[in-house]
CSV table of C-alpha atoms and ligand atoms in Angstrom, one decimal:
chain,number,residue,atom,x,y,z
A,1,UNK,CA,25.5,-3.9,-11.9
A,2,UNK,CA,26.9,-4.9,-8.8
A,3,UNK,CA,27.2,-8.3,-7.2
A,4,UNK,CA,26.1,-8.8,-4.1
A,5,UNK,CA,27.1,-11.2,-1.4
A,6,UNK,CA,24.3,-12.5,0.7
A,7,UNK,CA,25.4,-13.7,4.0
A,8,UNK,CA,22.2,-14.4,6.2
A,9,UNK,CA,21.9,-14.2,9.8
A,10,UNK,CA,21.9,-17.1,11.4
A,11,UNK,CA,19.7,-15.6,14.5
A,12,UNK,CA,16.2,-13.9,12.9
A,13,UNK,CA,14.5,-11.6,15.2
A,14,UNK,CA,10.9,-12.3,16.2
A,15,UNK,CA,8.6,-10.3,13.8
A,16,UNK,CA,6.5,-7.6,15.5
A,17,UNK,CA,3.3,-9.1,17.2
A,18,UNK,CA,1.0,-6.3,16.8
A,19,UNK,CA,1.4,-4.3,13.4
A,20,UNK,CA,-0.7,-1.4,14.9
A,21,UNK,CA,1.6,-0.1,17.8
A,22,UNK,CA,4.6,-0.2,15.1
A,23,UNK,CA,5.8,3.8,15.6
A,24,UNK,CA,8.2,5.0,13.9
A,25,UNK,CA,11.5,3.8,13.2
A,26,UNK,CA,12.1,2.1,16.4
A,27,UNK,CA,12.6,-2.2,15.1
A,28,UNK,CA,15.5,-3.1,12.8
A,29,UNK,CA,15.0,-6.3,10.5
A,30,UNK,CA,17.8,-9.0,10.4
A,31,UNK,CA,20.1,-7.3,7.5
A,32,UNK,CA,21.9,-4.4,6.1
A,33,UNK,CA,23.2,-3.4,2.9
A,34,UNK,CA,26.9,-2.4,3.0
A,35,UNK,CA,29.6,-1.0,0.8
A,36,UNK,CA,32.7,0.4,1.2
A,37,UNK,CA,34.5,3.5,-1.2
A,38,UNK,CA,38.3,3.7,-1.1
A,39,UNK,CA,39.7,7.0,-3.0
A,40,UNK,CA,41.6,4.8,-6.4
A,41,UNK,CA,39.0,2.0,-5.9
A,42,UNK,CA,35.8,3.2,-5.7
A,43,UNK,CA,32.8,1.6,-4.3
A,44,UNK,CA,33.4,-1.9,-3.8
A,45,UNK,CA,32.8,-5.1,-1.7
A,46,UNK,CA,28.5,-4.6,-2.0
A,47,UNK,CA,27.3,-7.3,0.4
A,48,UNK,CA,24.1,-7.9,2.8
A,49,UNK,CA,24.7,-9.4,6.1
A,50,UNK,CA,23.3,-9.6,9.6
A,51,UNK,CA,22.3,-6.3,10.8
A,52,UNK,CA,25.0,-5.1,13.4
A,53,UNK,CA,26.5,-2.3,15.0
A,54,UNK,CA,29.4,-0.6,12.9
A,55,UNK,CA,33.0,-0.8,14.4
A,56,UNK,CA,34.7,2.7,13.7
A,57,UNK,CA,37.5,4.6,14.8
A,58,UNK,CA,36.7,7.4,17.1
A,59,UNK,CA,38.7,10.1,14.6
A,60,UNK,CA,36.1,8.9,12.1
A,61,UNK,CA,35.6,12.1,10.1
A,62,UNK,CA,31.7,11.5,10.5
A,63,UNK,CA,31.5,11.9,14.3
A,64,UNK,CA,33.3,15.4,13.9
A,65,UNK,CA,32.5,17.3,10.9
A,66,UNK,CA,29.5,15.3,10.2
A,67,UNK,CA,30.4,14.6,6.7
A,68,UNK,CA,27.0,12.5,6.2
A,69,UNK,CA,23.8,12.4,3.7
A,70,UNK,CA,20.5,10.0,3.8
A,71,UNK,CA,17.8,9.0,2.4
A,72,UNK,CA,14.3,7.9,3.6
A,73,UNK,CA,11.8,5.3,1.2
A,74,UNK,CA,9.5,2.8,1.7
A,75,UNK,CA,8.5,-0.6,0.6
A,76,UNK,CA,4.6,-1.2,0.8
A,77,UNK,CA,3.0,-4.6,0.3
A,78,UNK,CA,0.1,-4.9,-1.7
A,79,UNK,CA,-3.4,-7.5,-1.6
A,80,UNK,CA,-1.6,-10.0,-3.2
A,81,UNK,CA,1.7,-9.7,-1.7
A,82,UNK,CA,3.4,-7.9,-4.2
A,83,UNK,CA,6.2,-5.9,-2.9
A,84,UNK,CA,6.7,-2.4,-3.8
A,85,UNK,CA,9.2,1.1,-4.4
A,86,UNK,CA,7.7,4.3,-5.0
A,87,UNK,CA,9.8,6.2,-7.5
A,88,UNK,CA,12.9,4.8,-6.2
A,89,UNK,CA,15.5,6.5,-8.5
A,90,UNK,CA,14.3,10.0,-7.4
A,91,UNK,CA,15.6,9.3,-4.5
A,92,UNK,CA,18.7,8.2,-5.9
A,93,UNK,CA,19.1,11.3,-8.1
A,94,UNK,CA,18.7,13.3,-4.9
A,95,UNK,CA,21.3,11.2,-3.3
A,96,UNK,CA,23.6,12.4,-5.8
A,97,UNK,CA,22.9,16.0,-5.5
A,98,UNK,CA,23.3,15.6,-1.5
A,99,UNK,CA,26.7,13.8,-2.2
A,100,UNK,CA,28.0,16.4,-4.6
A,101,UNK,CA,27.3,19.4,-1.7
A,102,UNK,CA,28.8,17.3,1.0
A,103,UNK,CA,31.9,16.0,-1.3
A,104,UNK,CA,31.0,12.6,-1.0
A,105,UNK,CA,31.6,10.1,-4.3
A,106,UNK,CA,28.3,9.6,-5.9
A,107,UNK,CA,26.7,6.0,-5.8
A,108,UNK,CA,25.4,5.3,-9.8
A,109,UNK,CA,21.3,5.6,-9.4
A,110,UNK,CA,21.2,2.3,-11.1
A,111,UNK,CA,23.9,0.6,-7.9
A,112,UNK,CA,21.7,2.6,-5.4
A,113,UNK,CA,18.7,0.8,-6.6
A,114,UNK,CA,19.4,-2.5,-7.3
A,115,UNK,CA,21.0,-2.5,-3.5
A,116,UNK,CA,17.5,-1.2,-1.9
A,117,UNK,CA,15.7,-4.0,-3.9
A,118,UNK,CA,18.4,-6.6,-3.2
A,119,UNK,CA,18.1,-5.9,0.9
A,120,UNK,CA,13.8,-5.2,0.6
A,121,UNK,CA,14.0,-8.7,-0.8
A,122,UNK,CA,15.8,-10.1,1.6
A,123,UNK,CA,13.3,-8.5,4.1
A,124,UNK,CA,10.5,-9.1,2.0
A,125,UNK,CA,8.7,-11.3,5.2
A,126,UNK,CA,9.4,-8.1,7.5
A,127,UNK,CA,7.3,-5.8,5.0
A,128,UNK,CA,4.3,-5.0,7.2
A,129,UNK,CA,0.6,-6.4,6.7
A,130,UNK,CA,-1.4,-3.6,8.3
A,131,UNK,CA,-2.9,-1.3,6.3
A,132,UNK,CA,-1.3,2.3,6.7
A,133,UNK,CA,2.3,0.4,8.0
A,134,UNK,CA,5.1,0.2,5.6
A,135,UNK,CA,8.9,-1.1,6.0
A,136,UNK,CA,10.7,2.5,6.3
A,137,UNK,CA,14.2,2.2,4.2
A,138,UNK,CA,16.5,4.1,5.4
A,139,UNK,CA,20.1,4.6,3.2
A,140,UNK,CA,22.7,6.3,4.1
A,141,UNK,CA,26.6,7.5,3.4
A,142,UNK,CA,28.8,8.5,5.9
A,143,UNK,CA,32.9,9.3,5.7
A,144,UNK,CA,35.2,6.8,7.8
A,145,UNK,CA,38.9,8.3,6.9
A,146,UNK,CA,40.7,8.8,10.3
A,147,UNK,CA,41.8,11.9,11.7
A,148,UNK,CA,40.9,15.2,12.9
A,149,UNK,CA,41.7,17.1,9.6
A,150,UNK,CA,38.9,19.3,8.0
A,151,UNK,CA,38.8,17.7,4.4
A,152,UNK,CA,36.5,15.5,2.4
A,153,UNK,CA,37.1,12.2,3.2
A,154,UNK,CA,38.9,9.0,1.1
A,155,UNK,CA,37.0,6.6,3.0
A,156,UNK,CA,33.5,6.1,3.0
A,157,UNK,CA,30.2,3.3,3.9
A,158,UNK,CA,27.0,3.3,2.2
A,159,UNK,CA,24.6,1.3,4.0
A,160,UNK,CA,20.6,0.4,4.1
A,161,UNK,CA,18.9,-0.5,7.0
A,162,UNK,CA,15.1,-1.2,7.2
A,163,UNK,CA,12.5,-0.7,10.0
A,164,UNK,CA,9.0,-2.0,10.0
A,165,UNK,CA,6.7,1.6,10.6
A,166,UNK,CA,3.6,2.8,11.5
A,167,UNK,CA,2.5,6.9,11.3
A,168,UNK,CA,5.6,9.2,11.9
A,169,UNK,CA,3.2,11.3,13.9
A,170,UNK,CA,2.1,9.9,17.1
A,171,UNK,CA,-1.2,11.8,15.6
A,172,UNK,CA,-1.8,9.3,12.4
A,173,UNK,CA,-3.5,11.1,10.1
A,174,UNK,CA,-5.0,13.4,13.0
A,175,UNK,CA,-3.8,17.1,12.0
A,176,UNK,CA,-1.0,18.4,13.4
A,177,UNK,CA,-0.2,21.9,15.7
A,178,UNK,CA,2.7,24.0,13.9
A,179,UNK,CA,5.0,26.2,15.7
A,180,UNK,CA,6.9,28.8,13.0
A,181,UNK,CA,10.2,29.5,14.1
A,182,UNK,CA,11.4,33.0,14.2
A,183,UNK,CA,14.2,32.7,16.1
A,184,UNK,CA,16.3,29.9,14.6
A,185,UNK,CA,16.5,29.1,11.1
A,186,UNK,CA,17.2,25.8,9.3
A,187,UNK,CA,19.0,26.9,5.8
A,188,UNK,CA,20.6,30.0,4.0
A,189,UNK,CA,21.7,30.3,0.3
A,190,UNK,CA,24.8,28.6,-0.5
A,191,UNK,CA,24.2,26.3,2.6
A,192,UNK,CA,23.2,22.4,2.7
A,193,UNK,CA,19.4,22.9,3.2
A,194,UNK,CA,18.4,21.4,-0.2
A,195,UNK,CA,20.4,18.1,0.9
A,196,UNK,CA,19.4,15.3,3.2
A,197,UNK,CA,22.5,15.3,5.6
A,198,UNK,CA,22.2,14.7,8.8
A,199,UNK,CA,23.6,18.3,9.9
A,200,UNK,CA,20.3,20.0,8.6
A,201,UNK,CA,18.4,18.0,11.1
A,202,UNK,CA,21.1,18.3,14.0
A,203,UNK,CA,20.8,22.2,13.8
A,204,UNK,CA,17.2,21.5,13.8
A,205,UNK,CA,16.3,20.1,16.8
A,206,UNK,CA,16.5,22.6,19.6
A,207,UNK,CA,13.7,24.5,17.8
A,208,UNK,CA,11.9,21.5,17.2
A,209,UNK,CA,13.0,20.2,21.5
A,210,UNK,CA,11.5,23.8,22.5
A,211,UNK,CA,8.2,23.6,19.8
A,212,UNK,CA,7.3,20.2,21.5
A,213,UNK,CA,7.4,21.7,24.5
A,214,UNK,CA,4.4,23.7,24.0
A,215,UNK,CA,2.6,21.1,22.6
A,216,UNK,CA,3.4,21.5,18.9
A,217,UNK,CA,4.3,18.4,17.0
A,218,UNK,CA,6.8,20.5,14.6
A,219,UNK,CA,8.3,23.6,13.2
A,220,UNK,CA,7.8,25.2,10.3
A,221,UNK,CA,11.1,27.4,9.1
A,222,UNK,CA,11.3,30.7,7.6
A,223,UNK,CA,14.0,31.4,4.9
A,224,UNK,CA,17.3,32.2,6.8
A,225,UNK,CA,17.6,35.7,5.9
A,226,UNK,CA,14.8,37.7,6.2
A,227,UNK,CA,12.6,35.3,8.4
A,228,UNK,CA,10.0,36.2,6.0
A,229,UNK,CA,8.8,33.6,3.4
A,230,UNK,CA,8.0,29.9,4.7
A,231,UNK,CA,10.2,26.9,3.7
A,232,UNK,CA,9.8,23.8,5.2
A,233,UNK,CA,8.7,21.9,7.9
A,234,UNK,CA,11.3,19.9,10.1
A,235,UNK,CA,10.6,16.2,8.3
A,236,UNK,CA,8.6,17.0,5.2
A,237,UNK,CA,7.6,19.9,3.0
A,238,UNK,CA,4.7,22.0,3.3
A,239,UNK,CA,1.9,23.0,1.4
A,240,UNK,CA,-0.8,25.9,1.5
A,241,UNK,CA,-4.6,25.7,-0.2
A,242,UNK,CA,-5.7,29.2,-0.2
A,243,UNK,CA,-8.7,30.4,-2.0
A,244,UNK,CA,-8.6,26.9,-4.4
A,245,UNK,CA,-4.9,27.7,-4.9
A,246,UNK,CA,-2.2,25.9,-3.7
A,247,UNK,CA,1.1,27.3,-2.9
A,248,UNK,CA,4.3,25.7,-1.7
A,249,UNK,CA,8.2,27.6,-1.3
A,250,UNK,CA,10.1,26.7,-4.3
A,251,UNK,CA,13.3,24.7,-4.2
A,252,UNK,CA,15.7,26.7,-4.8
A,253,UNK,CA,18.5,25.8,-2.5
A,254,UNK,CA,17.5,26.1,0.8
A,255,UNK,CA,14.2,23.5,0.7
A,256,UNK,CA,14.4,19.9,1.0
A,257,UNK,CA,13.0,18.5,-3.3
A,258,UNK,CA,10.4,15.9,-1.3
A,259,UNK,CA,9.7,13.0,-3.9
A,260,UNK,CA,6.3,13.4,-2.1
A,261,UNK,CA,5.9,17.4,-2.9
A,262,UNK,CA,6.6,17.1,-6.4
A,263,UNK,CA,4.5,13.7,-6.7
A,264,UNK,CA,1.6,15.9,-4.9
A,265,UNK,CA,2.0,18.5,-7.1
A,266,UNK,CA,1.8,16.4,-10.2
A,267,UNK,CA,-0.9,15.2,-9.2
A,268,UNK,CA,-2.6,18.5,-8.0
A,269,UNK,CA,-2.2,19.9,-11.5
A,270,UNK,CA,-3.4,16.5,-13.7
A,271,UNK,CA,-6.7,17.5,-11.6
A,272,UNK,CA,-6.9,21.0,-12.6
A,273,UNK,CA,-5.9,23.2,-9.2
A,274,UNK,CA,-3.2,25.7,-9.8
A,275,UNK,CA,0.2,25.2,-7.7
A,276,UNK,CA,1.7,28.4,-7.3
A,277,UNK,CA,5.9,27.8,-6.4
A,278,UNK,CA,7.8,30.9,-4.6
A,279,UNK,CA,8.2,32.8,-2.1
A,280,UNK,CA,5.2,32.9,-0.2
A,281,UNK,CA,5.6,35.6,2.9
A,282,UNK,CA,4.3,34.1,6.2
A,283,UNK,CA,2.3,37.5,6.7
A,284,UNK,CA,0.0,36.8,4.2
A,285,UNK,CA,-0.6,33.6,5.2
A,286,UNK,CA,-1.7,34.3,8.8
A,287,UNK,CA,-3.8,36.7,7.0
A,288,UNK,CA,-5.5,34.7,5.0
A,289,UNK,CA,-6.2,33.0,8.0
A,290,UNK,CA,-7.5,36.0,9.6
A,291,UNK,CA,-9.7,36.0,6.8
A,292,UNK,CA,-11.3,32.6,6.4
A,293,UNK,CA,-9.1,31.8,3.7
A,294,UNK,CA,-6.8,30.1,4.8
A,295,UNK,CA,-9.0,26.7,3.7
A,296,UNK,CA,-6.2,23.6,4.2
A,297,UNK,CA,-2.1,23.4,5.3
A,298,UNK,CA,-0.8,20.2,4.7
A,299,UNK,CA,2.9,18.6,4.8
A,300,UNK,CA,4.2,16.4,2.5
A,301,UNK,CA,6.8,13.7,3.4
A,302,UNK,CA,8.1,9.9,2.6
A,303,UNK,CA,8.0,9.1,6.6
A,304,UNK,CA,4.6,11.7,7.2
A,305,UNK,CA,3.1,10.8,3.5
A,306,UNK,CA,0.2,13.8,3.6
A,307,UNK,CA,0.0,15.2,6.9
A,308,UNK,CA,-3.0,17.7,7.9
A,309,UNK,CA,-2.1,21.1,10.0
A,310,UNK,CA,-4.9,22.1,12.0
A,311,UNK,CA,-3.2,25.3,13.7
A,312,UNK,CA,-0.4,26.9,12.6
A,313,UNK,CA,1.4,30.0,15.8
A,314,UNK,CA,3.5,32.9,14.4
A,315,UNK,CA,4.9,35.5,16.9
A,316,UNK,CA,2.3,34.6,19.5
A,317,UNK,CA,-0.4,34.7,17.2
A,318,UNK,CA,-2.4,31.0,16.1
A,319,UNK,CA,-4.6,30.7,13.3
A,320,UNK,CA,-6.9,27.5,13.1
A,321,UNK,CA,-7.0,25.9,9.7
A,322,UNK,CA,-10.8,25.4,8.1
A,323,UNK,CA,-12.5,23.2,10.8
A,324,UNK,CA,-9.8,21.4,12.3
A,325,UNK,CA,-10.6,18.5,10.6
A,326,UNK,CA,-8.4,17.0,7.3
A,327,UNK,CA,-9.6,18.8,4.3
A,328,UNK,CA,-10.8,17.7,1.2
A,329,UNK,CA,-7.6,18.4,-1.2
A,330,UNK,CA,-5.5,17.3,1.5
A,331,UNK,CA,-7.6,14.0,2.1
A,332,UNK,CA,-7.9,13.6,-2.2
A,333,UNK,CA,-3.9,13.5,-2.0
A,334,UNK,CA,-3.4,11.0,1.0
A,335,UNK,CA,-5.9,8.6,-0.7
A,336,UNK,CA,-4.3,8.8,-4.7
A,337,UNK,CA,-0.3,8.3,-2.9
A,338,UNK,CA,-1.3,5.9,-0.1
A,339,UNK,CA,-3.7,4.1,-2.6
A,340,UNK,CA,-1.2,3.7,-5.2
A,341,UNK,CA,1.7,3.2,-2.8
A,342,UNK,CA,-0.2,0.1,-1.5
A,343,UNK,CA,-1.2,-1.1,-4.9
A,344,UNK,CA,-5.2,-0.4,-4.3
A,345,UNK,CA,-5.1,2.0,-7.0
A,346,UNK,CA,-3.8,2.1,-10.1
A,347,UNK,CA,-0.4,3.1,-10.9
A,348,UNK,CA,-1.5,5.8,-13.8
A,349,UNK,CA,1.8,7.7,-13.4
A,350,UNK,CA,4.6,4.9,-13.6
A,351,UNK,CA,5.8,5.7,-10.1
A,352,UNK,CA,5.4,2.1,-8.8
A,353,UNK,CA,8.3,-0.1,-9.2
A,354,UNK,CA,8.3,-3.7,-8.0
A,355,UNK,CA,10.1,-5.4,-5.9
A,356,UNK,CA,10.6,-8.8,-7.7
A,357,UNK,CA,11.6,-12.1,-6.2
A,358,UNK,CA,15.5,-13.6,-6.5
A,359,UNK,CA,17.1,-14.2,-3.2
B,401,COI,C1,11.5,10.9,5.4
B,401,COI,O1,10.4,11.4,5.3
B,401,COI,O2,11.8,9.8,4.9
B,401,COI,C2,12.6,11.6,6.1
B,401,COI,O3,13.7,11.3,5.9
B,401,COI,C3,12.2,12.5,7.2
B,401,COI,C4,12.9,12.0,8.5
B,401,COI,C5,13.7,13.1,9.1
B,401,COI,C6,12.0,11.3,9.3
């Protein structure tokens, strides 16, 4: 258990006025989680304190090999105030896997826990009102040893900041245009794209910089070696309803383990639809578009929760998805995780974990 020192800020920011124009990510609440590692030490000195810019060395090891890993959750408040984590220690177990690939010490799920709950209590006034806006949590390790030398560092910071959010889309729950890349590609076997580091999403962005330019909100990536099979979709997973099937890529290295996929899928299969996990070729997909089949695309993410694809462009070729309009399955799904997440449902799979009162 660690003990954390609270040192509050002696300056709180003004609260956002209007809940509805939140975006994403953009407002920082007063505090931040820190803790430092030190190779013989370990991870020590856990405190929260005013949020506030870092003060590193300009050989940090993080600005030039990018030794660096994240996570992305979200505290929701509920009718009566309650404050609340969904399935907050599979995002910790993730964190571990991402630290093990990028040689970073792990933080113990139970540490990385306690530390999100400590700060979202701290914060708990900053948690939004608004229905649909949450207070985005955003963790994060990063390597601090000095020098220009290519090895894993001795020296690290884990730190939580928090943002008050809307949508991620500028869309809402409005579906989404989808550009598949066949030019770049995201991740290869053996590579990092099963982790959340921040390198994935630097390598990502020209793609996505060139997508947006022709009015497509993201792109969706093949598999780095034949260009063949779809993976994932630059901020959340992806998912294909076909027929009354629904098939996803399975992760198997080179695909991002979203806590929202697999909670979709569980809850896909308690209500009976089959979830097919594999390699599914983008060919067939555009052809079951072709024919009529093609019935809903959605993406799956902590920051885009259930996102709807209305279009989906491969080699020059666009297919429009059912009638343009969110689909049943896809709307079934946002309403179970966003009813539970806000505490309007009931939490019949144990994901919900509560933010309870001590600071
Ligand atoms: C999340 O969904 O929390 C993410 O981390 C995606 C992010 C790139 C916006």
């Amino acid at each position: 258990m660690l003990d954390i020192k609270i040192t509050r800020t002696a300056a709180p920011k003004a609260k956002p006025e209007d809940e509805t124009k939140l975006g994403f990510g953009k407002k920082f609440t007063d505090h931040m989680f820190v803790m430092e590692y030190e190779k013989g030490i370990g991870w020590h000195n856990p405190r929260i304190e005013p949020y506030a810019p870092f003060q590193l060395d300009p050989a940090c090891v993080v600005f030039h090999y990018a030794q660096e890993i994240f996570e992305g959750m979200k505290a929701y408040r509920t009718a009566d105030d309650t404050i609340q984590l969904f399935r907050p220690e599979v995002n910790a177990a993730r964190m571990q896997d991402s630290s093990d690939r990028l040689c970073i010490p792990p933080i113990p799920v139970e540490d990385y826990v306690q530390a999100v709950k400590a700060l979202v209590d701290v914060e708990r006034d900053w948690v939004p009102h608004t229905d649909g806006a949450s207070l985005y949590i955003r963790p994060f390790v990063f390597a601090t040893d000095v020098g220009l030398g290519v090895h894993a560092s001795h020296h690290y910071i884990f730190s939580i900041i928090c943002s008050p959010s809307g949508a991620y889309y500028a869309e809402g729950i409005n579906p989404v245009r989808i550009y598949v890349e066949d030019e770049y590609i995201r991740a290869a076997p053996g590579l990092t794209g099963f982790t959340k580091c921040g390198g994935n999403y630097a390598a990502s962005i020209k793609a996505g910089e060139l997508a947006a330019q022709q009015g497509y909100a993201q792109v969706l990536w093949l598999d780095g070696v034949e260009k063949k099979y779809v993976e994932e979709v630059g901020s959340m997973n992806i998912l294909f309803n076909i027929d009354c099937k629904v098939y996803n890529a399975a992760c198997e290295g080179t695909v991002l383990p979203g806590v929202t996929r697999r909670s979709c899928i569980e809850l896909l299969q308690d209500w009976g639809y089959e979830v097919v996990e594999g390699k599914i070729a983008i060919a067939d997909i555009m052809q079951a578009g072709r024919e009529g089949k093609l019935e809903e695309i959605f993406g799956t993410g902590t920051a885009a929760v259930v996102s709807p694809v209305k279009e989906l462009t491969w080699k020059g070729e666009s297919v429009l998805i059912g009638d343009g309009n969110i689909g049943p399955v896809t709307q079934k799904l946002y309403d179970t995780m966003t009813g539970m997440q806000w505490g309007k449902l009931p939490d019949t799979k144990g994901w919900i974990s509560v933010v309870e009162k001590v600071y």
